[in-house]
mmCIF file with all atom_site columns, C-alpha atoms in Angstrom:
data_model
loop_
_atom_site.group_PDB
_atom_site.id
_atom_site.type_symbol
_atom_site.label_atom_id
_atom_site.label_alt_id
_atom_site.label_comp_id
_atom_site.label_asym_id
_atom_site.label_entity_id
_atom_site.label_seq_id
_atom_site.pdbx_PDB_ins_code
_atom_site.Cartn_x
_atom_site.Cartn_y
_atom_site.Cartn_z
_atom_site.occupancy
_atom_site.B_iso_or_equiv
_atom_site.pdbx_formal_charge
_atom_site.auth_seq_id
_atom_site.auth_comp_id
_atom_site.auth_asym_id
_atom_site.auth_atom_id
_atom_site.pdbx_PDB_model_num
ATOM 1   C CA . MET A 1 1   ? 33.461  -1.381  18.397  1.00 59.00 ? 1   MET A CA 1
ATOM 2   C CA . PRO A 1 2   ? 30.533  0.556   17.227  1.00 66.00 ? 2   PRO A CA 1
ATOM 3   C CA . ARG A 1 3   ? 28.700  2.813   20.389  1.00 72.00 ? 3   ARG A CA 1
ATOM 4   C CA . LYS A 1 4   ? 25.607  1.415   21.552  1.00 77.00 ? 4   LYS A CA 1
ATOM 5   C CA . ILE A 1 5   ? 22.592  3.689   20.986  1.00 73.00 ? 5   ILE A CA 1
ATOM 6   C CA . SER A 1 6   ? 20.666  4.574   24.234  1.00 78.00 ? 6   SER A CA 1
ATOM 7   C CA . THR A 1 7   ? 16.955  3.888   24.254  1.00 85.00 ? 7   THR A CA 1
ATOM 8   C CA . VAL A 1 8   ? 15.994  7.679   24.308  1.00 83.00 ? 8   VAL A CA 1
ATOM 9   C CA . GLU A 1 9   ? 18.193  8.173   21.193  1.00 85.00 ? 9   GLU A CA 1
ATOM 10  C CA . ARG A 1 10  ? 16.390  5.114   19.851  1.00 84.00 ? 10  ARG A CA 1
ATOM 11  C CA . VAL A 1 11  ? 12.895  6.742   20.413  1.00 83.00 ? 11  VAL A CA 1
ATOM 12  C CA . VAL A 1 12  ? 13.661  10.352  19.093  1.00 84.00 ? 12  VAL A CA 1
ATOM 13  C CA . LYS A 1 13  ? 15.108  8.700   15.920  1.00 84.00 ? 13  LYS A CA 1
ATOM 14  C CA . ALA A 1 14  ? 11.886  6.577   15.393  1.00 81.00 ? 14  ALA A CA 1
ATOM 15  C CA . ARG A 1 15  ? 9.892   10.052  16.147  1.00 81.00 ? 15  ARG A CA 1
ATOM 16  C CA . ASN A 1 16  ? 11.741  11.658  13.403  1.00 81.00 ? 16  ASN A CA 1
ATOM 17  C CA . ARG A 1 17  ? 11.338  9.023   10.852  1.00 80.00 ? 17  ARG A CA 1
ATOM 18  C CA . ARG A 1 18  ? 7.824   9.293   11.528  1.00 77.00 ? 18  ARG A CA 1
ATOM 19  C CA . GLN A 1 19  ? 7.407   13.014  11.236  1.00 76.00 ? 19  GLN A CA 1
ATOM 20  C CA . ALA A 1 20  ? 9.600   12.861  7.689   1.00 74.00 ? 20  ALA A CA 1
ATOM 21  C CA . LYS A 1 21  ? 6.921   10.718  6.367   1.00 74.00 ? 21  LYS A CA 1
ATOM 22  C CA . THR A 1 22  ? 4.786   12.422  3.838   1.00 79.00 ? 22  THR A CA 1
ATOM 23  C CA . GLY A 1 23  ? 0.881   11.751  3.846   1.00 83.00 ? 23  GLY A CA 1
ATOM 24  C CA . PRO A 1 24  ? 0.702   8.309   1.898   1.00 87.00 ? 24  PRO A CA 1
ATOM 25  C CA . GLU A 1 25  ? 3.723   7.053   3.257   1.00 87.00 ? 25  GLU A CA 1
ATOM 26  C CA . LYS A 1 26  ? 1.932   7.578   6.689   1.00 86.00 ? 26  LYS A CA 1
ATOM 27  C CA . GLU A 1 27  ? -1.069  5.974   5.579   1.00 89.00 ? 27  GLU A CA 1
ATOM 28  C CA . LEU A 1 28  ? 0.854   2.841   4.189   1.00 90.00 ? 28  LEU A CA 1
ATOM 29  C CA . GLN A 1 29  ? 2.357   2.574   7.441   1.00 88.00 ? 29  GLN A CA 1
ATOM 30  C CA . LYS A 1 30  ? -0.942  3.154   9.446   1.00 91.00 ? 30  LYS A CA 1
ATOM 31  C CA . ARG A 1 31  ? -2.300  0.544   6.777   1.00 93.00 ? 31  ARG A CA 1
ATOM 32  C CA . HIS A 1 32  ? 0.555   -2.222  7.359   1.00 93.00 ? 32  HIS A CA 1
ATOM 33  C CA . ASP A 1 33  ? 0.307   -1.904  10.983  1.00 92.00 ? 33  ASP A CA 1
ATOM 34  C CA . ALA A 1 34  ? -3.715  -2.291  10.913  1.00 94.00 ? 34  ALA A CA 1
ATOM 35  C CA . ASP A 1 35  ? -2.715  -5.475  8.576   1.00 95.00 ? 35  ASP A CA 1
ATOM 36  C CA . ARG A 1 36  ? -0.254  -7.143  11.084  1.00 96.00 ? 36  ARG A CA 1
ATOM 37  C CA . LYS A 1 37  ? -2.783  -6.271  13.880  1.00 96.00 ? 37  LYS A CA 1
ATOM 38  C CA . ALA A 1 38  ? -5.811  -7.951  12.036  1.00 96.00 ? 38  ALA A CA 1
ATOM 39  C CA . LYS A 1 39  ? -3.432  -10.913 11.281  1.00 96.00 ? 39  LYS A CA 1
ATOM 40  C CA . PHE A 1 40  ? -2.430  -11.272 14.971  1.00 97.00 ? 40  PHE A CA 1
ATOM 41  C CA . ASP A 1 41  ? -6.015  -11.195 16.125  1.00 97.00 ? 41  ASP A CA 1
ATOM 42  C CA . CYS A 1 42  ? -7.073  -13.357 13.450  1.00 96.00 ? 42  CYS A CA 1
ATOM 43  C CA . LEU A 1 43  ? -4.490  -16.091 14.359  1.00 95.00 ? 43  LEU A CA 1
ATOM 44  C CA . LYS A 1 44  ? -5.378  -15.609 17.963  1.00 95.00 ? 44  LYS A CA 1
ATOM 45  C CA . LYS A 1 45  ? -9.007  -15.828 17.408  1.00 95.00 ? 45  LYS A CA 1
ATOM 46  C CA . LEU A 1 46  ? -8.535  -19.378 15.310  1.00 94.00 ? 46  LEU A CA 1
ATOM 47  C CA . LYS A 1 47  ? -6.172  -20.678 18.032  1.00 93.00 ? 47  LYS A CA 1
ATOM 48  C CA . GLU A 1 48  ? -8.917  -20.220 20.474  1.00 93.00 ? 48  GLU A CA 1
ATOM 49  C CA . THR A 1 49  ? -11.530 -22.321 18.573  1.00 91.00 ? 49  THR A CA 1
ATOM 50  C CA . GLY A 1 50  ? -12.238 -25.734 19.227  1.00 89.00 ? 50  GLY A CA 1
ATOM 51  C CA . ILE A 1 51  ? -11.633 -26.584 15.796  1.00 89.00 ? 51  ILE A CA 1
ATOM 52  C CA . TRP A 1 52  ? -7.939  -25.723 16.030  1.00 87.00 ? 52  TRP A CA 1
ATOM 53  C CA . LYS A 1 53  ? -7.482  -27.667 19.558  1.00 88.00 ? 53  LYS A CA 1
ATOM 54  C CA . SER A 1 54  ? -8.880  -30.589 18.004  1.00 90.00 ? 54  SER A CA 1
ATOM 55  C CA . ALA A 1 55  ? -7.073  -30.440 14.609  1.00 89.00 ? 55  ALA A CA 1
ATOM 56  C CA . PRO A 1 56  ? -3.955  -32.631 13.725  1.00 91.00 ? 56  PRO A CA 1
ATOM 57  C CA . GLU A 1 57  ? -0.742  -30.728 13.195  1.00 90.00 ? 57  GLU A CA 1
ATOM 58  C CA . SER A 1 58  ? -0.868  -31.471 9.422   1.00 87.00 ? 58  SER A CA 1
ATOM 59  C CA . LEU A 1 59  ? -4.191  -29.559 9.331   1.00 93.00 ? 59  LEU A CA 1
ATOM 60  C CA . LYS A 1 60  ? -3.329  -26.812 11.754  1.00 92.00 ? 60  LYS A CA 1
ATOM 61  C CA . GLN A 1 61  ? -1.272  -24.875 8.615   1.00 93.00 ? 61  GLN A CA 1
ATOM 62  C CA . GLN A 1 62  ? -4.104  -25.329 6.253   1.00 94.00 ? 62  GLN A CA 1
ATOM 63  C CA . LEU A 1 63  ? -6.506  -24.079 8.473   1.00 93.00 ? 63  LEU A CA 1
ATOM 64  C CA . GLU A 1 64  ? -4.303  -21.043 9.381   1.00 94.00 ? 64  GLU A CA 1
ATOM 65  C CA . ASP A 1 65  ? -3.491  -20.542 5.505   1.00 94.00 ? 65  ASP A CA 1
ATOM 66  C CA . ASN A 1 66  ? -7.326  -20.478 4.753   1.00 95.00 ? 66  ASN A CA 1
ATOM 67  C CA . ALA A 1 67  ? -8.120  -18.076 7.834   1.00 95.00 ? 67  ALA A CA 1
ATOM 68  C CA . LEU A 1 68  ? -5.375  -15.448 6.598   1.00 96.00 ? 68  LEU A CA 1
ATOM 69  C CA . ALA A 1 69  ? -6.662  -15.787 3.024   1.00 96.00 ? 69  ALA A CA 1
ATOM 70  C CA . GLN A 1 70  ? -10.028 -14.643 3.876   1.00 96.00 ? 70  GLN A CA 1
ATOM 71  C CA . LEU A 1 71  ? -8.913  -12.122 6.286   1.00 96.00 ? 71  LEU A CA 1
ATOM 72  C CA . TRP A 1 72  ? -6.945  -10.622 3.293   1.00 95.00 ? 72  TRP A CA 1
ATOM 73  C CA . GLN A 1 73  ? -9.786  -10.649 0.822   1.00 95.00 ? 73  GLN A CA 1
ATOM 74  C CA . GLU A 1 74  ? -12.120 -9.080  3.336   1.00 95.00 ? 74  GLU A CA 1
ATOM 75  C CA . ARG A 1 75  ? -9.803  -6.238  4.048   1.00 94.00 ? 75  ARG A CA 1
ATOM 76  C CA . PHE A 1 76  ? -8.872  -5.908  0.189   1.00 92.00 ? 76  PHE A CA 1
ATOM 77  C CA . ASP A 1 77  ? -12.723 -6.043  -0.220  1.00 94.00 ? 77  ASP A CA 1
ATOM 78  C CA . ALA A 1 78  ? -13.357 -3.331  2.566   1.00 94.00 ? 78  ALA A CA 1
ATOM 79  C CA . LYS A 1 79  ? -10.518 -1.094  1.056   1.00 93.00 ? 79  LYS A CA 1
ATOM 80  C CA . ARG A 1 80  ? -8.684  -1.191  4.386   1.00 92.00 ? 80  ARG A CA 1
ATOM 81  C CA . SER A 1 81  ? -5.527  -3.127  3.338   1.00 93.00 ? 81  SER A CA 1
ATOM 82  C CA . LYS A 1 82  ? -2.173  -1.822  2.369   1.00 93.00 ? 82  LYS A CA 1
ATOM 83  C CA . GLU A 1 83  ? -2.003  -3.829  -0.840  1.00 93.00 ? 83  GLU A CA 1
ATOM 84  C CA . TRP A 1 84  ? -5.183  -1.906  -1.814  1.00 93.00 ? 84  TRP A CA 1
ATOM 85  C CA . TYR A 1 85  ? -3.916  1.293   -0.808  1.00 92.00 ? 85  TYR A CA 1
ATOM 86  C CA . GLU A 1 86  ? -0.752  0.841   -2.582  1.00 93.00 ? 86  GLU A CA 1
ATOM 87  C CA . LYS A 1 87  ? -2.688  -0.444  -5.802  1.00 93.00 ? 87  LYS A CA 1
ATOM 88  C CA . GLN A 1 88  ? -4.879  3.066   -5.822  1.00 92.00 ? 88  GLN A CA 1
ATOM 89  C CA . LEU A 1 89  ? -1.580  5.378   -5.492  1.00 90.00 ? 89  LEU A CA 1
ATOM 90  C CA . GLN A 1 90  ? -0.304  3.314   -8.464  1.00 91.00 ? 90  GLN A CA 1
ATOM 91  C CA . LEU A 1 91  ? -3.673  4.175   -10.442 1.00 90.00 ? 91  LEU A CA 1
ATOM 92  C CA . GLN A 1 92  ? -3.267  7.692   -9.370  1.00 90.00 ? 92  GLN A CA 1
ATOM 93  C CA . GLU A 1 93  ? 0.319   8.074   -10.651 1.00 89.00 ? 93  GLU A CA 1
ATOM 94  C CA . ALA A 1 94  ? -0.371  6.188   -13.788 1.00 87.00 ? 94  ALA A CA 1
ATOM 95  C CA . GLN A 1 95  ? -3.535  8.908   -14.339 1.00 88.00 ? 95  GLN A CA 1
ATOM 96  C CA . LYS A 1 96  ? -1.385  11.651  -13.639 1.00 86.00 ? 96  LYS A CA 1
ATOM 97  C CA . GLU A 1 97  ? 1.503   10.533  -16.262 1.00 85.00 ? 97  GLU A CA 1
ATOM 98  C CA . ALA A 1 98  ? -1.560  9.838   -18.589 1.00 83.00 ? 98  ALA A CA 1
ATOM 99  C CA . VAL A 1 99  ? -2.400  13.612  -17.925 1.00 82.00 ? 99  VAL A CA 1
ATOM 100 C CA . ILE A 1 100 ? 0.987   14.898  -18.586 1.00 84.00 ? 100 ILE A CA 1
ATOM 101 C CA . ALA A 1 101 ? 1.719   12.726  -21.551 1.00 79.00 ? 101 ALA A CA 1
ATOM 102 C CA . THR A 1 102 ? -1.737  13.940  -23.009 1.00 85.00 ? 102 THR A CA 1
ATOM 103 C CA . LYS A 1 103 ? -0.862  17.683  -22.431 1.00 80.00 ? 103 LYS A CA 1
ATOM 104 C CA . LYS A 1 104 ? 2.484   17.164  -23.940 1.00 81.00 ? 104 LYS A CA 1
ATOM 105 C CA . ASN A 1 105 ? 1.153   15.616  -26.993 1.00 80.00 ? 105 ASN A CA 1
ATOM 106 C CA . MET A 1 106 ? -1.417  18.532  -27.371 1.00 80.00 ? 106 MET A CA 1
ATOM 107 C CA . LYS A 1 107 ? 1.310   20.899  -27.110 1.00 80.00 ? 107 LYS A CA 1
ATOM 108 C CA . GLN A 1 108 ? 3.313   19.254  -29.943 1.00 78.00 ? 108 GLN A CA 1
ATOM 109 C CA . LEU A 1 109 ? 0.260   18.985  -31.719 1.00 75.00 ? 109 LEU A CA 1
ATOM 110 C CA . ALA A 1 110 ? -0.245  22.669  -31.656 1.00 76.00 ? 110 ALA A CA 1
ATOM 111 C CA . ARG A 1 111 ? 3.406   23.559  -32.365 1.00 76.00 ? 111 ARG A CA 1
ATOM 112 C CA . PHE A 1 112 ? 2.878   21.408  -35.598 1.00 72.00 ? 112 PHE A CA 1
ATOM 113 C CA . TRP A 1 113 ? -0.505  22.795  -36.407 1.00 68.00 ? 113 TRP A CA 1
ATOM 114 C CA . LEU A 1 114 ? 0.984   26.399  -36.351 1.00 69.00 ? 114 LEU A CA 1
ATOM 115 C CA . ARG A 1 115 ? 3.987   25.640  -38.733 1.00 72.00 ? 115 ARG A CA 1
ATOM 116 C CA . SER A 1 116 ? 1.870   23.793  -41.177 1.00 68.00 ? 116 SER A CA 1
ATOM 117 C CA . PRO A 1 117 ? 1.021   25.147  -44.364 1.00 66.00 ? 117 PRO A CA 1
ATOM 118 C CA . LEU A 1 118 ? -2.421  24.379  -43.584 1.00 60.00 ? 118 LEU A CA 1
ATOM 119 C CA . SER A 1 119 ? -2.648  26.869  -40.960 1.00 57.00 ? 119 SER A CA 1
ATOM 120 C CA . GLN A 1 120 ? -1.537  29.763  -43.215 1.00 60.00 ? 120 GLN A CA 1
ATOM 121 C CA . LEU A 1 121 ? -4.937  28.725  -45.205 1.00 57.00 ? 121 LEU A CA 1
ATOM 122 C CA . LEU A 1 122 ? -7.318  29.498  -42.639 1.00 55.00 ? 122 LEU A CA 1
#
């Protein structure tokens, strides 16, 4: 039977996992936590309204979906969501790869030019 992990060990492992994360990973986790909190707050606020209390059960899921869709769109437009940050990281990575590819192409072109008979004419 596996040994149970104590609360202290669990806390220490969680702390070590947090410390091992890099800058972008930390930012992703912060945004993920903020998204979860925003979702919780949005649903809590919705359930306190009179519309929610008077709505039939069949309409409540639709109200919830609409409120969350609006929330996610607002967070994305305000550049605060995890999804937006992930897309920015992907764009940055693609730009880095494009720069690397361009540099490689330039080196290959330079090598070709130096080896070509045309370079001997100049």
